Amino acid sequence: MSVTQNMQVPREKEPWLEPGHTYASVTDKIASAVLTRPLGIGWLAGFALTFSIVMMLFGACAWLFTKGVGIWGINIPVGWGFAIVNFVWWIGIGHAGTLISAILFLLNQQWRTSINRFAEAMTLFAVACAGLFPLLHTGRPWMAYYMMPYPSTMGIWPQFRSPLIWDVFAVSTYGTVSLIFWFVGLLPDLATLRDRAKTKWQQVIFGMLSMGWRGSARHWRRYQVAYLLLAGLATPLVLSVHTVVSFDFAVGIVPGWHTTIFPPYFVAGAIYSGFAMVLTLAIPMRAAYGMEDFITRRHLEQMAKVMLATGLIVAYGYFIEFFLAFYSQNKFDFFMTEQRLHGPYRWFYYALILCNILTPQLLWIKKVRRNIAALFVISLVINTGMWLERFVIVVISLTRDFMPSAWGRYSATVWDYATFIGTLGLFTMLMFLFVRGLPAIAISEMRELVHQESHGSEGHQ
Amino acid sequence: MLKRNADMAQIFHRSANFIARASLLGGALLAGAALTAVLVLARSPYITNERVTRTQPVQFSHKHHVGDDGIDCRYCHTSVESSAYAGIPPTRTCMNCHSVLFNNVGYLEIIRESYRADESIQWTKVHRLADYVYFNHGIHINKGIGCSSCHGSVNQMPLILQASPLNMNWCLDCHRNPQANLRPKDQIFNMDWKAPANQEEVGRQLAAEYKLRTTVELTSCSTCHR
Amino acid sequence: MSEHEHEKQLRILQGPQGQNAAFKRRHDHGDHDDEPEDLTVHKHRLELAAVREKLKNKSGKQYWRTLEELSEDPHFTELLHREFPRHASEWDDSVDRRDFLKLMGASLALAGLAGCGRPDETHIVPYVKQPDGLVLGKPNFYATAMPFGADAVGVLVESHEGRPTKIEGNPDHPSSLGATSAIVQASILNLYDPDRSQTVLEGGEIRAWSRFLDVAQELATSVKATSGANFRILTGTVTSPTLAWQLKKLLTLYPQAKWHQWEPAVSDGAREGAKLAFGRVVNTVYVPAKADVILSLDADFLMSGPGHISYARQFARRRSPDGAKDSMTRLYVVEPTPTVTGSNADHKLPMRACDIELFARALAAKLGHGSAVSLPAEVEKWLAAAASDLEKARGSSLVIAGEQQSSAVHALAHAINAALGNTGTTLYYTEPVEAEPANQLDSLRDLCADMDAGKVDLLLILGGNPAYDAPHDFDFVSKLKKVHTAVHLSPYFDETSAYCQWHVSESHYLESWSDARAHDGTASIIQPLISPLYYTKSAHDIVAAFSDKPGLPPYEAVRGYWTEAAAKLAFTVESGWRKWLNDGVVTGTKFAPIAPALKFDPASLPAFSSVPPEQVEYLFRPDPTIYDGRFANNGWLQELPKPVTKLTWDNAALVSPRFAQKKDFAHKVMARGGEHGQIRTAVVDIALNGSKVTAATWTLPGQAENTVVLHLGYGRTRAGYTGTNKGFNAYMVRTSKTLWSALGGEITATGDDYPLACTQYHFNVEARQILANASLDEYKKNPRFAHEEFEEPEKDNSLYQAFTYPGHAWGMAIDLNKCNGCNACVVACQSENNIAVVGKDQVLRAREMHWIRIDRYYINTPSSTDGHHAGDTTEYSPALDNPQTHFQPVPCMQCENAPCEQVCPVGATTHSAEGLNDMVYNRCIGTRYCSNNCPYKVRRFNFLRFQDWETPQFKLLRNPEVTVRSRGVMEKCTYCVQRINNRRIEAEKQNRPIRDGEIVTACEAVCPSEAIVFGDINDPNSKVAKMKAQQRNYAINAELNARPRTTYLAAVRNPNAELEKA
Amino acid sequence: MSSERHSQIFGVMGEFSTPEDLLAATRKTREAGYKHIEAYTPFPVEGLSEAVGFTGFRSNLVAFLTLLGGIGGGLSGFGLQYWVSVITYPINIGGRSLNSWPAFIPVTFELTVLGASLTAVISMLALNKLPQPYHPVFNVQRFSQASTDKFFLCIEARDPKFDLIQTAKFLRSLHAQHVNEVKDEE
């Protein structure tokens, strides 16, 4: 109903929280999802399905370790295939969470409050999925520890000029920081759950997890300082991670990889796909757990706007790639660009343009931005588009580089698909567990929101 | 007046505080300790087999043959100067003496049998390098590295054992600073050689004399790996 | 070398081989016929026992039939699988559930094991009595020779503690001059082939050799009764003086017996041509070194035929554009289908084989012999130009007729050469190299007739595989069945063995004593490097078995013959023998030139019956890698890309682009593998001579329009694991009347397609600085043409300061003018560096492992910018009718600014102080980033476990100086760093610098045309430095600033100005 | 069972229903001269920490430590790379100079962030003396509301001015809805 109101009186600011909520009501609503709400058939079914997909993932990995990466479609010249495509894709998705929590926090955007928690969870799970691939794709995964700097009896160390080593540090740092950021945010809510727990074991578990948080003024003070600092640190970190990932390509000399535009447009792309994934998850979840009050249409619209903006940056990136190829007249880049349009994989490129550039333009229309079904579909399209982008960059560039005599092609095998779908399953399964095991929305921050909405004071520190 | 409250809200006993903190700290320390342990283990004889003796078909004593009898290394390890492989003596070499000396003692029956039946003796390997390491005895001998620098004072060993860790770090130590171990040509096979006080400059002179390659060359990967 | 490697060897060395190394060293008595009758020592005891079990309740007579049934039996085939090299069978992804679960378990175990680094106990197994002169860890080299067709190639074989591991050329041998060919290189794999038959078999049952000797004597006495009227012997071309001597002796014992010869891939054209020209068979030896102008009439003299290695070298030496004026030869080639020779021609004229005789007549007429002939205008023009060139170069020109050409063409060639006064300068004649020159087709025909008539009770087939390769219309098998007792000597239990009562497994030439003559008559003693791995025998043994000296060892036979022959020579066996063995040639056996009188007038030829141009001609040619099928089970040759087509593991019906377009035979570039692996092509039925084969087509630019080429040697049914059922059997449609060329066949598309494994499909350089080339005139005008477009940036033009290489700086220069694309280097590298064979399925996925590859480009073809079928030969363009072809060997470039090194996360590939791009296999974790970032795509990855770790034979084969790579690691060329290190160590021991030319890489050593030169570029006087100083020297894609140490000398062709102007 | 347990007084606790009430009460308590007081809220309330007398550098110690952590991480990051590439095993990698510092920047940056973040969180927990699952205030049953919608002020027994009766009275005078004595078990 608030929506209609707003249609009539657009000037009046639409609230981030449907009116009529008290500290207790928000707390009840969110906490009950974890503590009291019975396991629905839908949840059970979904979990069972995703769980079996995860089992398939394990199977695929076992077979991979037994036989070697040769079970995949990779070859010479295309040494990287699905594995790296998926890695970059997942890492990209993993950007939204921390971005929302950190940057929007610094920018003092209240609308982050109701989505940051599960966006962060999503980040963690996405990074976990991403982290699998670099390990799986090596020829000798059991030797992967060579990439760690440790005093070996061989007296040799990692080779720090390699972007892959940068990846190791960037991704593991990002994973760690996201985790602690998430946990710190959870502390007060865990305390809430502890105090509202119905059974002894719930009490003990949440009691231990909450570390005895009791909300004392001094604690809150240090807590806020630490949280602010984390946000401040996470912000450049988010930007750096995908920059480093883009270096995997930009530092290589392969035409189609070796370009300076990569870092910015990889980051933009990451945020782009991240928000798309948040929508993909938020829309069904708010419906399933009746949280329309907390995640309002205004939230969704806000995210749509971010997607539109980042989408345009990505589009600009594509354009610049073309422009540079033509402007520099570097014959290799020129040929590569030309390949994208006419080469054997041209359809991937066309599909990419459709998904990432054309479709999102619909978001200029307010009606679309506020139409939940439409948003859901568009978010899916963008997720697909971003996967295609990585495929275009990784595979097409490799198929035809400097030596025509060594040109080749790539096509994925059943094992490639099994691994990719497997990680999708893993991701969703973890999300299922999350929404049941922990508060999907930051309760204490919601209480703050109630406080502010009631006092009409925007912003807080 | 004051309300007495039953301690319902309290979940944990106060000892839980200590337990919680201790377990966190302990966990961290334990992880660190485990990691250190692995690194130490990798350098321990358990992995390197340093100073490990092996049971051999014949309890051959280098102490006796080298120390007491003063037989030269090259009498048995014939190709040590010329080839990558020092060479394990064929049974015939043993029989050169033992067809006359101790030619009826029981513990040498294996040798005699091997010779009669023309079947090799299976010695258990003591110094083992990985397949992808291409060590060449010849060049080390020719460039002034003595046997005992790596094999220890064999003339003191009743049962031969591996005197050095033989891991890459150990190889590198010498390849980075060979001067410390260079000897005059006539000392190569001297098991009791000790580095003189002025080894530093002696080493430098010898290095020049032997036209030793630079450290950069000696530590290039393909020097040992192909 | 790693000590561990040594124990492997020492362990191997127990038993016969051990002492064998000794006696080989002291070249005295060669008899080691000391194998135990007890067969239980055999590796395959159990398997054979199983076979015997299966056969128990069958009666003796039908054994050889039941063997066939057996081979269909799943257990039997499974059992074969276990024995056989698994590299080819391993790699299909399909796997059944049980397998899968098993492996899931395994994977966990594996994950656990991988971590633990503790080595288990290993053993050292020294000699009991160490052979004299054997230094452990140091290879010995022995001279011997590989007999092949009407030729023998002298070789030096590297032996590690008694295991032959690598073949090098013998500089003292006229057919080698220090180089070898791909086939010679690969022949060592046949020695260790686990599929070789390993014992004497009677109807599939194992028999001791002694038993065979007894039977042989019984048979001998029985045929003696008829003084051999019912006794026949079938051999291939025999160049072994000793064997011929033994056979002739045998025939004196059985006056009525007959000796027949048959080799499917050697043509009678040359013999008959000689008869036509001189009235007798003579042997022609060419001297390309002296030729200024060469015209090849369908002759692939650079790649095949007797003496081709020496011809290739002589030819290459005359191809330098920098010599005195006009010192560069000009090569004209008329050929129906592109060959290595044709691809190196300055002018090539595609022409159906059946038209070449007409061309030859026309040429003869031009030179005043025979009556003028009318030719199509463009041919006429071409001929005129060639003819005038030839005449200008009287006495220094050369016309060569092709093996498969008719006797008339050969005779014409003789006449033309005579007319040009070339005889005695650019070619000369000698007595035939073959011991008993015969028209082999007639010879086989007679034999078949006799067998059919039931006149043959005893037939000895010494080598060869007639049941597979005899002309189809002879129906050899059904006739063979009429022979009472057939004895087949062959290295494999093959198609023919299956129909012979007795099968004797044949020794490899590295296992037995023999001798053979080179293309110029020079004889070599063939000495064994290892005592037979199995119970194998040589032809000498068999012949002896039926002679009055049964059991005479081959060594005695050879000694015997040469004792007699030595009488004619300067010295006696006693004085000469050691020298002969040491040098690899028997002194003074080179044939003296003869001057046979030419009694042939082209005019006397019958009128030429020309074939209408639109008629399709089908040609039969020996396969460029597996030859007539005898190498079908050789994985190295099967996986070796054919020089021009770049196909592996298959033969195909080669058609011209026009023809393909007309018939609409499409190529589909599959996504899996793509241009670098998998091409699906139209499958056709070829109905010819009343029978039919089904073959995959392949469109080949530069092929005569209406010519379909079928390569022999494929479609084997009993080749062994690697070779069985690969490709299609062209012998099925080959008859005695149409041995080399058939007309009037029918070719129809079946509608199916078939995946062909092609390692390089794209043929266009896409206007990149990859293969610089020019004509001689252009080069003279602008010697720096290779540098016009691109230059390397300045060395210090970087944020980082450049490294310096004060010591040695290894580098390589490859002269594209000399390289003829013969592929020898590819196999040499494979043999030297323990490179795995991956099998067709993996090549289809673009995963072959060759460290050096030979790229084939067609110059001046339109750059195909439509990427979808970039360079698809089926996209017809007139340029493809006869494109200018170039070959380019591509090893690792050892870039100074190596892009691969920078991106390796673990430093598994780094730069050595001497500029080598080191690869440390054990450090590699297999991210494949280095390969992605390699601008030359020379890195190879072990996607699966390609190496065969089980088969013991392959353990013997491997080079102990090179790490054997396993699954999941990257590998690549390192300029044979093992050779560099070993030579350096020797030099350092002597406290002297390394001499130029002391270190020779495997590819350099094998190269017949001396195109590859390796050395120290810091030494201004080194050969390589001098080459790099030339103006033709350039680097591929220099603008990338990778600073490759491997550079190329631009190709310069020497076309005739007459033909140049359109 | 509680009766058997020998226990002592930790303090007195007053309960308020709005953050404003609590803030006011706290300020009054301080003015009344109480030193050892602590306020408990379900979400951070502006000004409260100052009100309970938590000010100055102490309150920003976390920030300072974080700075040190960051600097430490960064230095060790670059140090490691330089030592590995230039000092301990210098190898020619693709012709790049040994100290290719531009290539060392990413790792240095990442380790800076890692060092800072970990220090921030660990120091926050440590200074808050967490984990501390047991605390006397939990003995107050109604305190479970402190994580939902109630606001508490606790005056601790160690305060010199503390007297069970007087202090309780004082709290009630601040319109605390409930006033509980907080027991601490030995």
Short mmCIF file of N, CA and C in Angstrom, two decimals, chain C residues 813-887:
data_model
loop_
_atom_site.label_atom_id
_atom_site.label_comp_id
_atom_site.label_asym_id
_atom_site.label_seq_id
_atom_site.Cartn_x
_atom_site.Cartn_y
_atom_site.Cartn_z
N ALA C 813 69.96 -21.18 -34.76
CA ALA C 813 69.51 -20.55 -36.00
C ALA C 813 69.00 -21.63 -36.93
N ILE C 814 67.86 -21.38 -37.55
CA ILE C 814 67.25 -22.37 -38.44
C ILE C 814 67.12 -21.77 -39.83
N ASP C 815 67.77 -22.39 -40.80
CA ASP C 815 67.78 -21.88 -42.16
C ASP C 815 66.57 -22.41 -42.91
N LEU C 816 65.59 -21.54 -43.11
CA LEU C 816 64.35 -21.98 -43.78
C LEU C 816 64.61 -22.34 -45.24
N ASN C 817 65.74 -21.92 -45.75
CA ASN C 817 66.07 -22.29 -47.12
C ASN C 817 66.47 -23.75 -47.22
N LYS C 818 66.99 -24.26 -46.12
CA LYS C 818 67.47 -25.64 -46.14
C LYS C 818 66.41 -26.60 -45.65
N CYS C 819 65.66 -26.22 -44.64
CA CYS C 819 64.67 -27.15 -44.08
C CYS C 819 63.70 -27.57 -45.17
N ASN C 820 63.57 -28.89 -45.34
CA ASN C 820 62.62 -29.36 -46.35
C ASN C 820 61.39 -30.00 -45.73
N GLY C 821 61.28 -29.93 -44.42
CA GLY C 821 60.05 -30.40 -43.77
C GLY C 821 59.95 -31.90 -43.63
N CYS C 822 61.10 -32.58 -43.57
CA CYS C 822 61.06 -34.06 -43.61
C CYS C 822 60.65 -34.68 -42.28
N ASN C 823 60.58 -33.91 -41.20
CA ASN C 823 60.08 -34.43 -39.91
C ASN C 823 61.09 -35.21 -39.09
N ALA C 824 62.30 -35.41 -39.61
CA ALA C 824 63.26 -36.23 -38.86
C ALA C 824 63.49 -35.65 -37.48
N CYS C 825 63.57 -34.32 -37.38
CA CYS C 825 63.88 -33.70 -36.10
C CYS C 825 62.79 -33.98 -35.07
N VAL C 826 61.55 -34.06 -35.54
CA VAL C 826 60.45 -34.27 -34.60
C VAL C 826 60.62 -35.61 -33.88
N VAL C 827 60.91 -36.66 -34.65
CA VAL C 827 61.06 -37.97 -34.03
C VAL C 827 62.35 -38.04 -33.23
N ALA C 828 63.42 -37.43 -33.76
CA ALA C 828 64.69 -37.45 -33.02
C ALA C 828 64.48 -36.85 -31.64
N CYS C 829 63.76 -35.74 -31.59
CA CYS C 829 63.49 -35.08 -30.31
C CYS C 829 62.68 -35.99 -29.41
N GLN C 830 61.68 -36.65 -30.00
CA GLN C 830 60.83 -37.55 -29.22
C GLN C 830 61.66 -38.66 -28.61
N SER C 831 62.61 -39.17 -29.39
CA SER C 831 63.44 -40.27 -28.92
C SER C 831 64.43 -39.79 -27.86
N GLU C 832 65.01 -38.63 -28.08
CA GLU C 832 66.02 -38.13 -27.15
C GLU C 832 65.41 -37.73 -25.81
N ASN C 833 64.19 -37.17 -25.86
CA ASN C 833 63.64 -36.54 -24.66
C ASN C 833 62.50 -37.30 -24.01
N ASN C 834 62.39 -38.58 -24.30
CA ASN C 834 61.35 -39.41 -23.67
C ASN C 834 59.96 -38.78 -23.80
N ILE C 835 59.62 -38.34 -24.99
CA ILE C 835 58.32 -37.70 -25.18
C ILE C 835 57.25 -38.75 -25.42
N ALA C 836 56.15 -38.60 -24.72
CA ALA C 836 55.10 -39.62 -24.74
C ALA C 836 54.30 -39.57 -26.02
N VAL C 837 53.73 -40.72 -26.38
CA VAL C 837 52.74 -40.79 -27.44
C VAL C 837 51.37 -40.71 -26.77
N VAL C 838 50.47 -39.90 -27.32
CA VAL C 838 49.21 -39.69 -26.61
C VAL C 838 48.02 -40.40 -27.26
N GLY C 839 48.16 -40.82 -28.49
CA GLY C 839 47.07 -41.53 -29.13
C GLY C 839 46.13 -40.59 -29.87
N LYS C 840 45.38 -41.18 -30.81
CA LYS C 840 44.56 -40.34 -31.69
C LYS C 840 43.57 -39.49 -30.90
N ASP C 841 42.92 -40.12 -29.93
CA ASP C 841 41.87 -39.39 -29.22
C ASP C 841 42.42 -38.09 -28.63
N GLN C 842 43.64 -38.15 -28.12
CA GLN C 842 44.21 -36.94 -27.52
C GLN C 842 44.67 -35.95 -28.59
N VAL C 843 45.17 -36.45 -29.71
CA VAL C 843 45.54 -35.52 -30.78
C VAL C 843 44.28 -34.81 -31.27
N LEU C 844 43.19 -35.54 -31.32
CA LEU C 844 41.92 -34.91 -31.70
C LEU C 844 41.58 -33.77 -30.75
N ARG C 845 42.04 -33.88 -29.51
CA ARG C 845 41.79 -32.82 -28.53
C ARG C 845 42.93 -31.81 -28.49
N ALA C 846 43.79 -31.87 -29.50
CA ALA C 846 44.89 -30.90 -29.60
C ALA C 846 45.83 -31.00 -28.41
N ARG C 847 46.27 -32.22 -28.10
CA ARG C 847 47.15 -32.39 -26.95
C ARG C 847 48.40 -33.18 -27.29
N GLU C 848 48.83 -33.15 -28.55
CA GLU C 848 50.05 -33.91 -28.87
C GLU C 848 51.24 -33.27 -28.18
N MET C 849 52.30 -34.02 -28.00
CA MET C 849 53.36 -33.60 -27.08
C MET C 849 54.66 -33.20 -27.76
N HIS C 850 54.73 -33.20 -29.08
CA HIS C 850 56.01 -32.96 -29.74
C HIS C 850 56.62 -31.62 -29.30
N TRP C 851 57.88 -31.67 -28.90
CA TRP C 851 58.56 -30.46 -28.44
C TRP C 851 58.95 -29.58 -29.61
N ILE C 852 59.24 -30.20 -30.73
CA ILE C 852 59.50 -29.40 -31.93
C ILE C 852 58.46 -29.81 -32.95
N ARG C 853 57.86 -28.82 -33.57
CA ARG C 853 56.86 -29.13 -34.58
C ARG C 853 57.29 -28.48 -35.88
N ILE C 854 56.74 -28.95 -36.99
CA ILE C 854 57.07 -28.33 -38.26
C ILE C 854 55.80 -27.72 -38.83
N ASP C 855 55.78 -26.40 -38.86
CA ASP C 855 54.61 -25.70 -39.40
C ASP C 855 54.69 -25.66 -40.90
N ARG C 856 53.53 -25.79 -41.54
CA ARG C 856 53.46 -25.75 -43.00
C ARG C 856 52.57 -24.59 -43.40
N TYR C 857 53.12 -23.67 -44.17
CA TYR C 857 52.34 -22.50 -44.58
C TYR C 857 52.25 -22.43 -46.09
N TYR C 858 51.12 -21.95 -46.58
CA TYR C 858 50.99 -21.65 -48.00
C TYR C 858 51.08 -20.14 -48.16
N ILE C 859 52.10 -19.70 -48.91
CA ILE C 859 52.32 -18.27 -49.06
C ILE C 859 51.43 -17.72 -50.18
N ASN C 860 51.10 -16.45 -50.05
CA ASN C 860 50.34 -15.76 -51.11
C ASN C 860 48.96 -16.35 -51.31
N THR C 861 48.44 -16.99 -50.30
CA THR C 861 47.02 -17.33 -50.36
C THR C 861 46.27 -16.20 -49.68
N PRO C 862 45.04 -15.95 -50.12
CA PRO C 862 44.30 -14.83 -49.53
C PRO C 862 44.15 -15.02 -48.03
N SER C 863 44.44 -13.96 -47.28
CA SER C 863 44.29 -14.05 -45.84
C SER C 863 42.82 -14.26 -45.49
N SER C 864 42.56 -15.31 -44.80
CA SER C 864 41.15 -15.66 -44.56
C SER C 864 40.68 -14.95 -43.31
N THR C 865 40.04 -13.82 -43.47
CA THR C 865 39.66 -13.04 -42.30
C THR C 865 38.32 -13.51 -41.76
N ASP C 866 37.55 -14.25 -42.54
CA ASP C 866 36.36 -14.83 -41.93
C ASP C 866 36.85 -15.91 -40.99
N GLY C 867 36.85 -15.56 -39.73
CA GLY C 867 37.46 -16.45 -38.76
C GLY C 867 36.79 -17.81 -38.67
N HIS C 868 35.54 -17.89 -39.06
CA HIS C 868 34.83 -19.12 -38.75
C HIS C 868 35.50 -20.32 -39.38
N HIS C 869 35.89 -20.17 -40.66
CA HIS C 869 36.62 -21.24 -41.30
C HIS C 869 38.00 -20.75 -41.69
N ALA C 870 38.61 -19.98 -40.79
CA ALA C 870 39.89 -19.38 -41.14
C ALA C 870 40.80 -20.43 -41.74
N GLY C 871 41.20 -20.21 -42.98
CA GLY C 871 42.15 -21.11 -43.60
C GLY C 871 41.56 -22.44 -43.97
N ASP C 872 40.29 -22.54 -44.09
CA ASP C 872 39.66 -23.80 -44.47
C ASP C 872 39.93 -24.07 -45.93
N THR C 873 40.58 -25.20 -46.21
CA THR C 873 40.93 -25.49 -47.61
C THR C 873 39.68 -25.69 -48.46
N THR C 874 38.56 -25.94 -47.83
CA THR C 874 37.37 -26.15 -48.65
C THR C 874 36.76 -24.83 -49.08
N GLU C 875 37.25 -23.73 -48.47
CA GLU C 875 36.83 -22.43 -49.02
C GLU C 875 37.69 -22.19 -50.24
N TYR C 876 37.23 -22.62 -51.39
CA TYR C 876 38.08 -22.69 -52.55
C TYR C 876 38.58 -21.32 -52.98
N SER C 877 39.87 -21.26 -53.29
CA SER C 877 40.36 -20.06 -53.98
C SER C 877 41.43 -20.52 -54.95
N PRO C 878 41.50 -19.93 -56.13
CA PRO C 878 42.44 -20.41 -57.15
C PRO C 878 43.86 -20.51 -56.61
N ALA C 879 44.18 -19.65 -55.62
CA ALA C 879 45.54 -19.70 -55.08
C ALA C 879 45.86 -21.07 -54.52
N LEU C 880 44.82 -21.84 -54.19
CA LEU C 880 45.07 -23.15 -53.56
C LEU C 880 45.39 -24.23 -54.59
N ASP C 881 45.23 -23.92 -55.88
CA ASP C 881 45.52 -24.94 -56.87
C ASP C 881 46.98 -25.32 -56.86
N ASN C 882 47.85 -24.33 -56.64
CA ASN C 882 49.27 -24.61 -56.64
C ASN C 882 50.00 -23.58 -55.79
N PRO C 883 49.77 -23.62 -54.48
CA PRO C 883 50.34 -22.58 -53.62
C PRO C 883 51.83 -22.80 -53.38
N GLN C 884 52.54 -21.70 -53.12
CA GLN C 884 53.94 -21.81 -52.73
C GLN C 884 53.99 -22.29 -51.28
N THR C 885 54.68 -23.37 -51.04
CA THR C 885 54.66 -24.02 -49.73
C THR C 885 55.98 -23.83 -48.99
N HIS C 886 55.89 -23.58 -47.70
CA HIS C 886 57.10 -23.45 -46.89
C HIS C 886 56.92 -24.23 -45.60
N PHE C 887 58.03 -24.75 -45.09
CA PHE C 887 58.03 -25.44 -43.80
C PHE C 887 58.83 -24.63 -42.79
#
